[in-house]
Tab-separated table of N, CA, C and O in Angstrom:
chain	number	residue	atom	x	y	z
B	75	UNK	N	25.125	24.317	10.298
B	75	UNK	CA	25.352	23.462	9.148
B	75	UNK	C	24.042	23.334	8.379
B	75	UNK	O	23.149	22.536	8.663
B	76	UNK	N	24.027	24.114	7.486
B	76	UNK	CA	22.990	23.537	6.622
B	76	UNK	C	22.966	23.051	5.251
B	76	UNK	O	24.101	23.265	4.826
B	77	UNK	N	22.412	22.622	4.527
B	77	UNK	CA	22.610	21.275	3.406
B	77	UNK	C	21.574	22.273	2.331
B	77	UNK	O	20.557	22.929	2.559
B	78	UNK	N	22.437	22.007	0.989
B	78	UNK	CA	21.511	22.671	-0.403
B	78	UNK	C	20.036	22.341	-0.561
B	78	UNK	O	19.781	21.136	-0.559
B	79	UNK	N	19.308	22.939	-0.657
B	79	UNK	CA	18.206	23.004	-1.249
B	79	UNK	C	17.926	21.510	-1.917
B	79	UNK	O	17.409	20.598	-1.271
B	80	UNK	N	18.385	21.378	-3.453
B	80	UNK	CA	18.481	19.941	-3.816
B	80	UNK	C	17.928	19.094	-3.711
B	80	UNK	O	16.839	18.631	-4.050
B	81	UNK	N	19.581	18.614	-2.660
B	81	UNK	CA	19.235	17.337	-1.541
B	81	UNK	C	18.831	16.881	-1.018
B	81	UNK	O	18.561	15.685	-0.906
B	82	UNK	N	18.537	18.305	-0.167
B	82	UNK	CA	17.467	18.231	0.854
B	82	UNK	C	15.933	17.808	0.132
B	82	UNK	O	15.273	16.993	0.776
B	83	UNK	N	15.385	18.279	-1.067
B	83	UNK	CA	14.371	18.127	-0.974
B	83	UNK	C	14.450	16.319	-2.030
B	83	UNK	O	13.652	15.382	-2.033
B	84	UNK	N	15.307	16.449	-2.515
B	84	UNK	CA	15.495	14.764	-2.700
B	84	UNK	C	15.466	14.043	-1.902
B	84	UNK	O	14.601	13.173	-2.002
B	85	UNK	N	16.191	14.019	-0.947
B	85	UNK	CA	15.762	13.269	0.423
B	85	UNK	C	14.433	13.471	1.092
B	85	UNK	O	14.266	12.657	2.000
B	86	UNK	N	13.460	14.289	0.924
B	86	UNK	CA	11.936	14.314	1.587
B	86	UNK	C	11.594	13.466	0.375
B	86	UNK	O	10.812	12.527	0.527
B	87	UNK	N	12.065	13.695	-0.692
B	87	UNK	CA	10.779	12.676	-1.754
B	87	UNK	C	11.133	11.368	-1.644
B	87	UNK	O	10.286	10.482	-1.758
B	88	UNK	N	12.631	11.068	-1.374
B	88	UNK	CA	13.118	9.776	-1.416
B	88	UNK	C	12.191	9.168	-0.003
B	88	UNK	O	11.609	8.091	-0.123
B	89	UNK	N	12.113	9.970	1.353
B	89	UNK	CA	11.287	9.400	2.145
B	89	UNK	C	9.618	9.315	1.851
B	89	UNK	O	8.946	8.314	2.099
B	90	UNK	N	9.192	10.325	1.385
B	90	UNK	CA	7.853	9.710	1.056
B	90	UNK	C	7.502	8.731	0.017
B	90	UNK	O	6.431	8.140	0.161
B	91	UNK	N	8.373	8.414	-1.206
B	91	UNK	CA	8.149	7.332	-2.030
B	91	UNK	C	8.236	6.442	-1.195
B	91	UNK	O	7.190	5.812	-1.034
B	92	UNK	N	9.259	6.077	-0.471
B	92	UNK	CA	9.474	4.708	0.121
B	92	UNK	C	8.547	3.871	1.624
B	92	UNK	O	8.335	2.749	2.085
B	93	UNK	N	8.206	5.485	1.930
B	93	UNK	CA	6.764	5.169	2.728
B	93	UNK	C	5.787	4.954	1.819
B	93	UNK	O	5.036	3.979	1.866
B	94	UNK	N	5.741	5.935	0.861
B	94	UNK	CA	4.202	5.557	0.121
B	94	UNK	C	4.035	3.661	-0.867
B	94	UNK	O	3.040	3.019	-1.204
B	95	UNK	N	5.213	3.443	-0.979
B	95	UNK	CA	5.741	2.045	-1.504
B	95	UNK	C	4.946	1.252	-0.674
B	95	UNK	O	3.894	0.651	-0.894
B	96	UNK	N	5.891	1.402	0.672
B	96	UNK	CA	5.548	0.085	1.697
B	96	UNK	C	3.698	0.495	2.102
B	96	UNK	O	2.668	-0.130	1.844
B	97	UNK	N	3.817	1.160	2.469
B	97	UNK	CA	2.138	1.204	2.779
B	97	UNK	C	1.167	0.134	1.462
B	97	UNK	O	0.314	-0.747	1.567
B	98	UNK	N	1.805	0.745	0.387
B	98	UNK	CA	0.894	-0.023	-0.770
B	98	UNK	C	0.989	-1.224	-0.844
B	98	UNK	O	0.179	-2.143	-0.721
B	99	UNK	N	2.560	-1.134	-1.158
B	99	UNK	CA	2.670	-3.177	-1.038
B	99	UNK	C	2.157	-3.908	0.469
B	99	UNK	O	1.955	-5.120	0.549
B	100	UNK	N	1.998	-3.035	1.543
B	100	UNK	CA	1.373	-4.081	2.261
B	100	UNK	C	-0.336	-4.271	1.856
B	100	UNK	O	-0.907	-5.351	2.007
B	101	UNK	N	-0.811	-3.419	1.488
B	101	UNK	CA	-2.233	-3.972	0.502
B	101	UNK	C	-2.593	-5.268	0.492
B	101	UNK	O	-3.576	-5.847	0.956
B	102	UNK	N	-1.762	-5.593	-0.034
B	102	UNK	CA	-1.435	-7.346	-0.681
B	102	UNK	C	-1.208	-8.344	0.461
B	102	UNK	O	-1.788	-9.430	0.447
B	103	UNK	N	-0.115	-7.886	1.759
B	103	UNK	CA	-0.153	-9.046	2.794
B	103	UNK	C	-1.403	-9.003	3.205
B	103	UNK	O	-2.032	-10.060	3.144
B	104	UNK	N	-2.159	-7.655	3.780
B	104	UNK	CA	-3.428	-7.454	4.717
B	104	UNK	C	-4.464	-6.971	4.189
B	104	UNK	O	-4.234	-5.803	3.876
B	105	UNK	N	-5.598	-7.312	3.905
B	105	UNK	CA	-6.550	-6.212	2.690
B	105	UNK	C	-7.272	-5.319	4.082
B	105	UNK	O	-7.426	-5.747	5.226
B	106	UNK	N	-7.463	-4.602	3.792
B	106	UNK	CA	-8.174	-3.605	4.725
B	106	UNK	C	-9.841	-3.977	4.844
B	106	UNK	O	-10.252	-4.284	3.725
B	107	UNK	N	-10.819	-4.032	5.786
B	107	UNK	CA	-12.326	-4.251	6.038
B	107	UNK	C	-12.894	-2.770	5.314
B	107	UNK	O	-14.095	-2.523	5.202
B	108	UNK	N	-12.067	-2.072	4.963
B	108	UNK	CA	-12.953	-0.978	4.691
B	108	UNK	C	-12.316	0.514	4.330
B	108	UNK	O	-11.087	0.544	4.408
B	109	UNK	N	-12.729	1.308	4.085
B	109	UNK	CA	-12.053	2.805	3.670
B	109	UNK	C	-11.662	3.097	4.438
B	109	UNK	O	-10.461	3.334	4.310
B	110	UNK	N	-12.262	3.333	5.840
B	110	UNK	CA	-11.501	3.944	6.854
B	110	UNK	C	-10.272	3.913	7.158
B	110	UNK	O	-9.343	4.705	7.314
B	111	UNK	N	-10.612	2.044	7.246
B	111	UNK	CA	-9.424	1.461	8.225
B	111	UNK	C	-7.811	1.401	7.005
B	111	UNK	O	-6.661	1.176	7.383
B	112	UNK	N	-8.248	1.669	5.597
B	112	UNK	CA	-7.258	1.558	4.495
B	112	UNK	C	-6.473	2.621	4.562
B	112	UNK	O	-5.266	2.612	4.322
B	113	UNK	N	-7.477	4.079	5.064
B	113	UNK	CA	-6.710	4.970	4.789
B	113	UNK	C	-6.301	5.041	5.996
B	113	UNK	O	-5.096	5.286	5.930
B	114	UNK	N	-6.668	4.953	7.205
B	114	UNK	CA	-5.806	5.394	8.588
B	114	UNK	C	-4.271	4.927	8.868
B	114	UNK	O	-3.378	5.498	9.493
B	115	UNK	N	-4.294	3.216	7.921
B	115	UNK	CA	-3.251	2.784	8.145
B	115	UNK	C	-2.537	2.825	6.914
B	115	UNK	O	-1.566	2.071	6.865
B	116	UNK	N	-2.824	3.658	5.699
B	116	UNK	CA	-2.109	4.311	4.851
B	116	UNK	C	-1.414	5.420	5.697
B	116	UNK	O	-0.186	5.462	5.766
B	117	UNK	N	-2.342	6.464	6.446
B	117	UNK	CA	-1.469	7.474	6.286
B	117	UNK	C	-0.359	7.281	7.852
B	117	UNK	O	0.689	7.877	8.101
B	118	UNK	N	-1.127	6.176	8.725
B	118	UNK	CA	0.066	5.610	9.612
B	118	UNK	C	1.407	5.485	8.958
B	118	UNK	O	2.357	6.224	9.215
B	119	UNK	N	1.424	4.405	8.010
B	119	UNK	CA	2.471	3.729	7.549
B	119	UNK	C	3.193	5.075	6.839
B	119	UNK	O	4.380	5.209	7.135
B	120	UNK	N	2.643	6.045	5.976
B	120	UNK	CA	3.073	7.136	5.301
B	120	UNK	C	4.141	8.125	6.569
B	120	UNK	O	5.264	8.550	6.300
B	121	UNK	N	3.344	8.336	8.094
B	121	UNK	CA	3.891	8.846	8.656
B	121	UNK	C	5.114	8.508	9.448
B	121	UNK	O	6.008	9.143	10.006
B	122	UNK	N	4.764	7.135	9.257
B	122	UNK	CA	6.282	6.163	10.058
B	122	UNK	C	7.355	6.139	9.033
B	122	UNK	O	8.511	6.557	9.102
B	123	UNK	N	6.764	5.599	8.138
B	123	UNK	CA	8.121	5.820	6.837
B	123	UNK	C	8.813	7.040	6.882
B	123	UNK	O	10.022	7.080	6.657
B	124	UNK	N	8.077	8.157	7.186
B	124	UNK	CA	8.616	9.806	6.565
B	124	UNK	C	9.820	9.416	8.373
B	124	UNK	O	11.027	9.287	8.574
B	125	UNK	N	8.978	9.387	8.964
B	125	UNK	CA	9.702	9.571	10.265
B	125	UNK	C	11.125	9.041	10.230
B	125	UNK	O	12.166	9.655	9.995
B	126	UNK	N	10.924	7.710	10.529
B	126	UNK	CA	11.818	6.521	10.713
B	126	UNK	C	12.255	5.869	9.443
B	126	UNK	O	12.084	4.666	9.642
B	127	UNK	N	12.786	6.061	8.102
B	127	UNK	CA	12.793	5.795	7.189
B	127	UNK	C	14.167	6.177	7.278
B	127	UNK	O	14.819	5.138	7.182
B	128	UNK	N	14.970	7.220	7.422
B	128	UNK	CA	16.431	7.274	7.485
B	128	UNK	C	16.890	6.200	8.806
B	128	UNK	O	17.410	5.103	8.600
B	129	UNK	N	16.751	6.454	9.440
B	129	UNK	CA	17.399	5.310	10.524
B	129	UNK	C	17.119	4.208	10.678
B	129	UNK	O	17.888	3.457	11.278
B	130	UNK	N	15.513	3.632	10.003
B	130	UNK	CA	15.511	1.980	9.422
B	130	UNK	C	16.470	1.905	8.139
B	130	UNK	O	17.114	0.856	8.141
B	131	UNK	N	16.660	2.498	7.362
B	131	UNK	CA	17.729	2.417	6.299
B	131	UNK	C	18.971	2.308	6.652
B	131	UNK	O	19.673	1.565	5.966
B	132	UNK	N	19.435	2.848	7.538
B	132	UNK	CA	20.859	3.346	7.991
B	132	UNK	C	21.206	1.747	8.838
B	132	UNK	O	22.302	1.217	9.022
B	133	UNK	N	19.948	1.308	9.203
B	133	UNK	CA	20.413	-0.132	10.334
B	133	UNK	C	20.269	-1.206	9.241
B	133	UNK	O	21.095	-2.116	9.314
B	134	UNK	N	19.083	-1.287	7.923
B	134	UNK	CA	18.895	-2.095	7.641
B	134	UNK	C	20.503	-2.397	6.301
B	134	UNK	O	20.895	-3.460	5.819
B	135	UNK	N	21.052	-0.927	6.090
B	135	UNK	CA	22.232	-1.067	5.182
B	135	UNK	C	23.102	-1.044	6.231
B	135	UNK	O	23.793	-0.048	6.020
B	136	UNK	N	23.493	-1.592	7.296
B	136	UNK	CA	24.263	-1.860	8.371
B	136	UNK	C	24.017	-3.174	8.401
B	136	UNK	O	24.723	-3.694	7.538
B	137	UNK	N	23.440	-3.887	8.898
B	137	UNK	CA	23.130	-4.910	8.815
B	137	UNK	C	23.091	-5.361	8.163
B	137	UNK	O	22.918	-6.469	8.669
B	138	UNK	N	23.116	-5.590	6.549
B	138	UNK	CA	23.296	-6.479	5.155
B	138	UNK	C	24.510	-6.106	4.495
B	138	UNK	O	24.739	-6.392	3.320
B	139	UNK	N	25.229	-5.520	5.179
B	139	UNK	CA	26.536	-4.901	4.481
B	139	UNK	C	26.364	-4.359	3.260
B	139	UNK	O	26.725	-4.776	2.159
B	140	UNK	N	25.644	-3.169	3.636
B	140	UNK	CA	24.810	-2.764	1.823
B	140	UNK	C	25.507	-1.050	1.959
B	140	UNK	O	25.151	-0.289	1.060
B	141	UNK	N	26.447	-0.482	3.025
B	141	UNK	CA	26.915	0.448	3.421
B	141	UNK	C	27.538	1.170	2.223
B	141	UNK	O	27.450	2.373	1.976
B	142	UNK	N	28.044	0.434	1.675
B	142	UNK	CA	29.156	0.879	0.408
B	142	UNK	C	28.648	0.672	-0.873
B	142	UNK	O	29.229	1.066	-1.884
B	143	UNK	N	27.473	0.006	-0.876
B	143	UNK	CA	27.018	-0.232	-1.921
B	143	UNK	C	25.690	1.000	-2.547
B	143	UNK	O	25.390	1.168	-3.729
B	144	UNK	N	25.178	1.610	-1.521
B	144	UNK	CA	24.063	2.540	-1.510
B	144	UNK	C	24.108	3.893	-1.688
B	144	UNK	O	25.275	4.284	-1.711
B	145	UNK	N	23.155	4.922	-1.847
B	145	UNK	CA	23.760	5.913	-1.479
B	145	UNK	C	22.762	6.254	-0.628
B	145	UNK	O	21.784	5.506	-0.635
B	146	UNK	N	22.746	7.350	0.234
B	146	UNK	CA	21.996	7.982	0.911
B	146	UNK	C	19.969	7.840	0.333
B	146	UNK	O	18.974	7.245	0.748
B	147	UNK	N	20.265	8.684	-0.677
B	147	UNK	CA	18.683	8.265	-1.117
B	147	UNK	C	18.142	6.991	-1.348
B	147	UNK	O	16.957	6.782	-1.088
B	148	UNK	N	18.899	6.077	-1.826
B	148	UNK	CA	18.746	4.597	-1.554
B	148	UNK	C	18.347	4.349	-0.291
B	148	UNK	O	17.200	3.966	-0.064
B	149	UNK	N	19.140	4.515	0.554
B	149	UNK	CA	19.161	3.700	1.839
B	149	UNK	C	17.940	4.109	2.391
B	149	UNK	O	17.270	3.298	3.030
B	150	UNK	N	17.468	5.567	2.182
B	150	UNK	CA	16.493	6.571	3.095
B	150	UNK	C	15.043	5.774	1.973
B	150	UNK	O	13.993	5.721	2.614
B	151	UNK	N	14.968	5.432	1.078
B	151	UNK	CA	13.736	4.592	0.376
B	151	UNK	C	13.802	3.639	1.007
B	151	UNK	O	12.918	3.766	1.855
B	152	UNK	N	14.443	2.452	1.196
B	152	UNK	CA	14.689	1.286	1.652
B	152	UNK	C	14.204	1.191	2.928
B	152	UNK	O	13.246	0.475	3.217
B	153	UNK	N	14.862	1.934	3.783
B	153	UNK	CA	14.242	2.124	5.139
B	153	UNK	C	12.573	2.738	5.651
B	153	UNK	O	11.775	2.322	6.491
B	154	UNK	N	12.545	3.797	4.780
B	154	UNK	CA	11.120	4.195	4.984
B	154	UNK	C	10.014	3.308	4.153
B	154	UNK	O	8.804	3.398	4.363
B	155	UNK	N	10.679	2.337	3.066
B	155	UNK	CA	9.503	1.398	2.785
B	155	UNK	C	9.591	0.154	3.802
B	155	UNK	O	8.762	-0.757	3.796
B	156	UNK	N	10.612	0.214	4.615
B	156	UNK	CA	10.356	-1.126	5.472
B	156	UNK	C	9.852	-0.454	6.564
B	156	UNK	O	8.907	-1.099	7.020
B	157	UNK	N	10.062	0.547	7.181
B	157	UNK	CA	9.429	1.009	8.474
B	157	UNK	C	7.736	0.839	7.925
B	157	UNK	O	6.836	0.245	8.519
B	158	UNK	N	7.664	1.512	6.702
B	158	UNK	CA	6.086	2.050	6.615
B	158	UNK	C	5.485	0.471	6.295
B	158	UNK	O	4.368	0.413	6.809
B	159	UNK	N	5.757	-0.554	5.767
B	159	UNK	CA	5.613	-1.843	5.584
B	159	UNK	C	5.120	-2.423	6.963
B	159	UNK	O	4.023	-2.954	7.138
B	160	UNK	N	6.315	-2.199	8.130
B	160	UNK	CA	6.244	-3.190	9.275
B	160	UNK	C	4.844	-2.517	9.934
B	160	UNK	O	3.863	-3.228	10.150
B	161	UNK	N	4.853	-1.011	10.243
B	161	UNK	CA	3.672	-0.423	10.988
B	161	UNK	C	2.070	-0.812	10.245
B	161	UNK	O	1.050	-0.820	10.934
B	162	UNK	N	2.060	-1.088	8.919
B	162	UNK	CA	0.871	-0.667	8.335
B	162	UNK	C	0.496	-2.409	8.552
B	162	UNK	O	-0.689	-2.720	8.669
B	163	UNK	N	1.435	-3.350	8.590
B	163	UNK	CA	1.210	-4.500	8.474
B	163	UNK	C	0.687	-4.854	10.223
B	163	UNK	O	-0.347	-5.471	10.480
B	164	UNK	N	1.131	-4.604	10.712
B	164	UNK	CA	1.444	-4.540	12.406
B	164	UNK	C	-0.179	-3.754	13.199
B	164	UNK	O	-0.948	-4.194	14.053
B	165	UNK	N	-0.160	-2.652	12.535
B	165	UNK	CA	-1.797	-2.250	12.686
B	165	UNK	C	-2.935	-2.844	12.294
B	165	UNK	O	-3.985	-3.043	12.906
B	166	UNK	N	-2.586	-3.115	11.152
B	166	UNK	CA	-3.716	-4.412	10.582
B	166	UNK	C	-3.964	-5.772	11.661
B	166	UNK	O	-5.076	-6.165	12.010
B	167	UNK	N	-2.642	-6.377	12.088
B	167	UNK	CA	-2.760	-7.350	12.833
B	167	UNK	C	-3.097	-7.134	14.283
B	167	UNK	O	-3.638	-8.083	14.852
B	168	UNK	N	-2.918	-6.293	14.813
B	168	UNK	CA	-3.633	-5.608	16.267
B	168	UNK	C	-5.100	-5.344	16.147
B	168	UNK	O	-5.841	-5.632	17.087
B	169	UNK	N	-5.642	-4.724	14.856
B	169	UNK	CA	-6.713	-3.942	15.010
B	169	UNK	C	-7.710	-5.645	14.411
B	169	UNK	O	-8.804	-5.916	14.906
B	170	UNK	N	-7.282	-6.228	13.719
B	170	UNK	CA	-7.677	-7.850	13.673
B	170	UNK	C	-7.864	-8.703	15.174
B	170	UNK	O	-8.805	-9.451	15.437
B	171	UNK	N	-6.877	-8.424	15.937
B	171	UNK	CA	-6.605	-9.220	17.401
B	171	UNK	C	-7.758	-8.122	18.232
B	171	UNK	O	-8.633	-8.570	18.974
B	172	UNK	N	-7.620	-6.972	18.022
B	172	UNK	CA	-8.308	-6.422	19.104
B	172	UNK	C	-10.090	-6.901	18.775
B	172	UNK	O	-10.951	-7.285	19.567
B	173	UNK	N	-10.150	-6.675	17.250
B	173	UNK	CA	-11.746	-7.133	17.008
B	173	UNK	C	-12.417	-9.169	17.172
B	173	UNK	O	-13.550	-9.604	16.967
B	174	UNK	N	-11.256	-9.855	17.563
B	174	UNK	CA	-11.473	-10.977	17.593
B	174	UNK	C	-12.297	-11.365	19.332
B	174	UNK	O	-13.158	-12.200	19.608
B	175	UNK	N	-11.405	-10.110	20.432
B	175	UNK	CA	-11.646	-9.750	21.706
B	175	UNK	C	-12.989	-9.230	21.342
B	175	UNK	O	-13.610	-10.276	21.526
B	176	UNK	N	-13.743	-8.517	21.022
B	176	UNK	CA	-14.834	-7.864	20.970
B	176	UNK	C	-16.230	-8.156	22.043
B	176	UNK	O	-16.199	-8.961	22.973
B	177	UNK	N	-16.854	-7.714	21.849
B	177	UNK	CA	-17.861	-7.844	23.077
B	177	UNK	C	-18.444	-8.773	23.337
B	177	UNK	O	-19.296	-8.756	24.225
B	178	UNK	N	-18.053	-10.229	22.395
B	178	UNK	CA	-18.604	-11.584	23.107
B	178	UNK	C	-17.239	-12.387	23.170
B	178	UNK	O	-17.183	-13.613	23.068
B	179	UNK	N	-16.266	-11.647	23.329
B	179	UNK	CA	-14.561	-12.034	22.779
B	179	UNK	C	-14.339	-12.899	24.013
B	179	UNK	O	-15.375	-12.942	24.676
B	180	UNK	N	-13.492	-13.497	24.469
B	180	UNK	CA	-12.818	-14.278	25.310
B	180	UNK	C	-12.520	-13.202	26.686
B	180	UNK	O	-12.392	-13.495	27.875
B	181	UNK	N	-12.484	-12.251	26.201
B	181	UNK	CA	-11.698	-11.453	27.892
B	181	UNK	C	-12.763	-10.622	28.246
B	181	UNK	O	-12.710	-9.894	29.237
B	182	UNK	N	-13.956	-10.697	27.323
B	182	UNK	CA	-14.965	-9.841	28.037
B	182	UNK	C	-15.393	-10.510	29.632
B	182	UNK	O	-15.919	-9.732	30.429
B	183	UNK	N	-15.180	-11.788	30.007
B	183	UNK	CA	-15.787	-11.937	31.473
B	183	UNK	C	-14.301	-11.418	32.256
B	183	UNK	O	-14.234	-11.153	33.456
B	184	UNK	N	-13.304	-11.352	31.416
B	184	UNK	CA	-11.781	-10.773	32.328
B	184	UNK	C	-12.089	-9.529	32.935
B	184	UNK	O	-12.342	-9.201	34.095
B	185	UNK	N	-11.983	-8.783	31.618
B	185	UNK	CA	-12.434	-7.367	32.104
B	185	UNK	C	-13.522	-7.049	32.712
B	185	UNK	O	-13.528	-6.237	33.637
B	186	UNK	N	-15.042	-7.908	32.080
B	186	UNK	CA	-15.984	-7.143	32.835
B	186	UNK	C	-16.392	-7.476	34.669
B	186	UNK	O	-17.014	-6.810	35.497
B	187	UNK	N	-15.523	-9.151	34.757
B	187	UNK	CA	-15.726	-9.532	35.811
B	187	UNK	C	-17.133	-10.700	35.590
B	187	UNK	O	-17.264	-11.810	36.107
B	188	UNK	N	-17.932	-10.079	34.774
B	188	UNK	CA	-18.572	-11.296	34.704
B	188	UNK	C	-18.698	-13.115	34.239
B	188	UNK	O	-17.846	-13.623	33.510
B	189	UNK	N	-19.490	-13.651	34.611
B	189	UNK	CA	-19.225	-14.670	33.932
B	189	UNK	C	-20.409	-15.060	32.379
B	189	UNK	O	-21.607	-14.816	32.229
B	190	UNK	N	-19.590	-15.609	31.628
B	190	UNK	CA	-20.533	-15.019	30.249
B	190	UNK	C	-20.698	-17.157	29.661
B	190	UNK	O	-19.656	-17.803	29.773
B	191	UNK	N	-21.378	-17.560	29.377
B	191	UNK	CA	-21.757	-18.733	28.911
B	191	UNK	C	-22.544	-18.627	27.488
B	191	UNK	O	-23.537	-18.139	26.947
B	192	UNK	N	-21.152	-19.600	27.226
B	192	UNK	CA	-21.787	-20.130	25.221
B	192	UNK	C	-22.772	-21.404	25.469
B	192	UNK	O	-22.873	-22.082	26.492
B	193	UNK	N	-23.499	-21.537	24.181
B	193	UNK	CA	-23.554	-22.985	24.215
B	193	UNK	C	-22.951	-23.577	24.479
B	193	UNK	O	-23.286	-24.371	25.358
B	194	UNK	N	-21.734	-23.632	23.969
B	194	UNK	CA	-20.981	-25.000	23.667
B	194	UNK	C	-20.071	-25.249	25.074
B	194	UNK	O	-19.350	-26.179	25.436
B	195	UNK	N	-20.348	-24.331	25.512
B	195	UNK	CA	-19.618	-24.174	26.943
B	195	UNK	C	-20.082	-24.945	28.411
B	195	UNK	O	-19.492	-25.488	29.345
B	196	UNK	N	-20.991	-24.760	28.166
B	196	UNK	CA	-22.364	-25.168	29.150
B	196	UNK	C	-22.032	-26.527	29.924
B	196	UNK	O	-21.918	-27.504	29.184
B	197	UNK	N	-21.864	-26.743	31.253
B	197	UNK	CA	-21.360	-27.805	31.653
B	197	UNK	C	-22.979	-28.164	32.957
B	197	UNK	O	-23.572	-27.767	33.960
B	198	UNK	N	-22.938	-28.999	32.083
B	198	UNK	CA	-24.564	-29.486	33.167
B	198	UNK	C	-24.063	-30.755	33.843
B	198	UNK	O	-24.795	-31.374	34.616
């Protein structure tokens, strides 16, 4: 079974707009510390959208009763801007949590075993 030319390539653009969407609009929830970290979780979010962008569409027009109302390229934007939205937003907030842990972080005496004393900690 294979599908026209077309379509097919309407449906790759319909998935990368709707990844390249959500990646951008999350800009605005999370600002990025820097180039790196803007583009890594650009092209994260770009690659989750392309991925998972038909089958977040397919659940998210399942779930809102939007089935009959959509068409295919609809649904496949919709979904790949919410997949690429949730990951790019979701990396931001891990890679925030993981740098809050950092090497004077709270779990450094977990992991390292040692015991580590703040000022404010100090019990005389």
């Amino acid at each position: 079974m294979t599908m026209e030319p077309a379509p097919l390539l309407t449906l790759w653009g319909a998935k990368l707009a709707g990844a390249a969407a959500g990646s951008a609009i999350s800009v605005a929830y999370l600002l990025p510390k820097s180039r790196r970290e803007a583009a890594t979780r650009f092209l994260i979010g770009l690659v989750t959208g392309v991925v998972f962008g038909a089958s977040a569409g397919l659940m998210l027009a399942d779930r809102l009763a939007l089935n009959d109302l959509l068409g295919p390229e609809e649904m496949i934007v919709m979904g790949s801007a919410a997949a690429s939205l949730c990951a790019w937003w979701a990396l931001g907030v891990l890679g925030r949590l993981a740098d809050s842990f950092g090497r004077d972080g709270p779990l450094r005496a977990v992991v390292t075993g040692a015991e580590t004393q703040r000022a404010g900690d100090r019990r005389e």
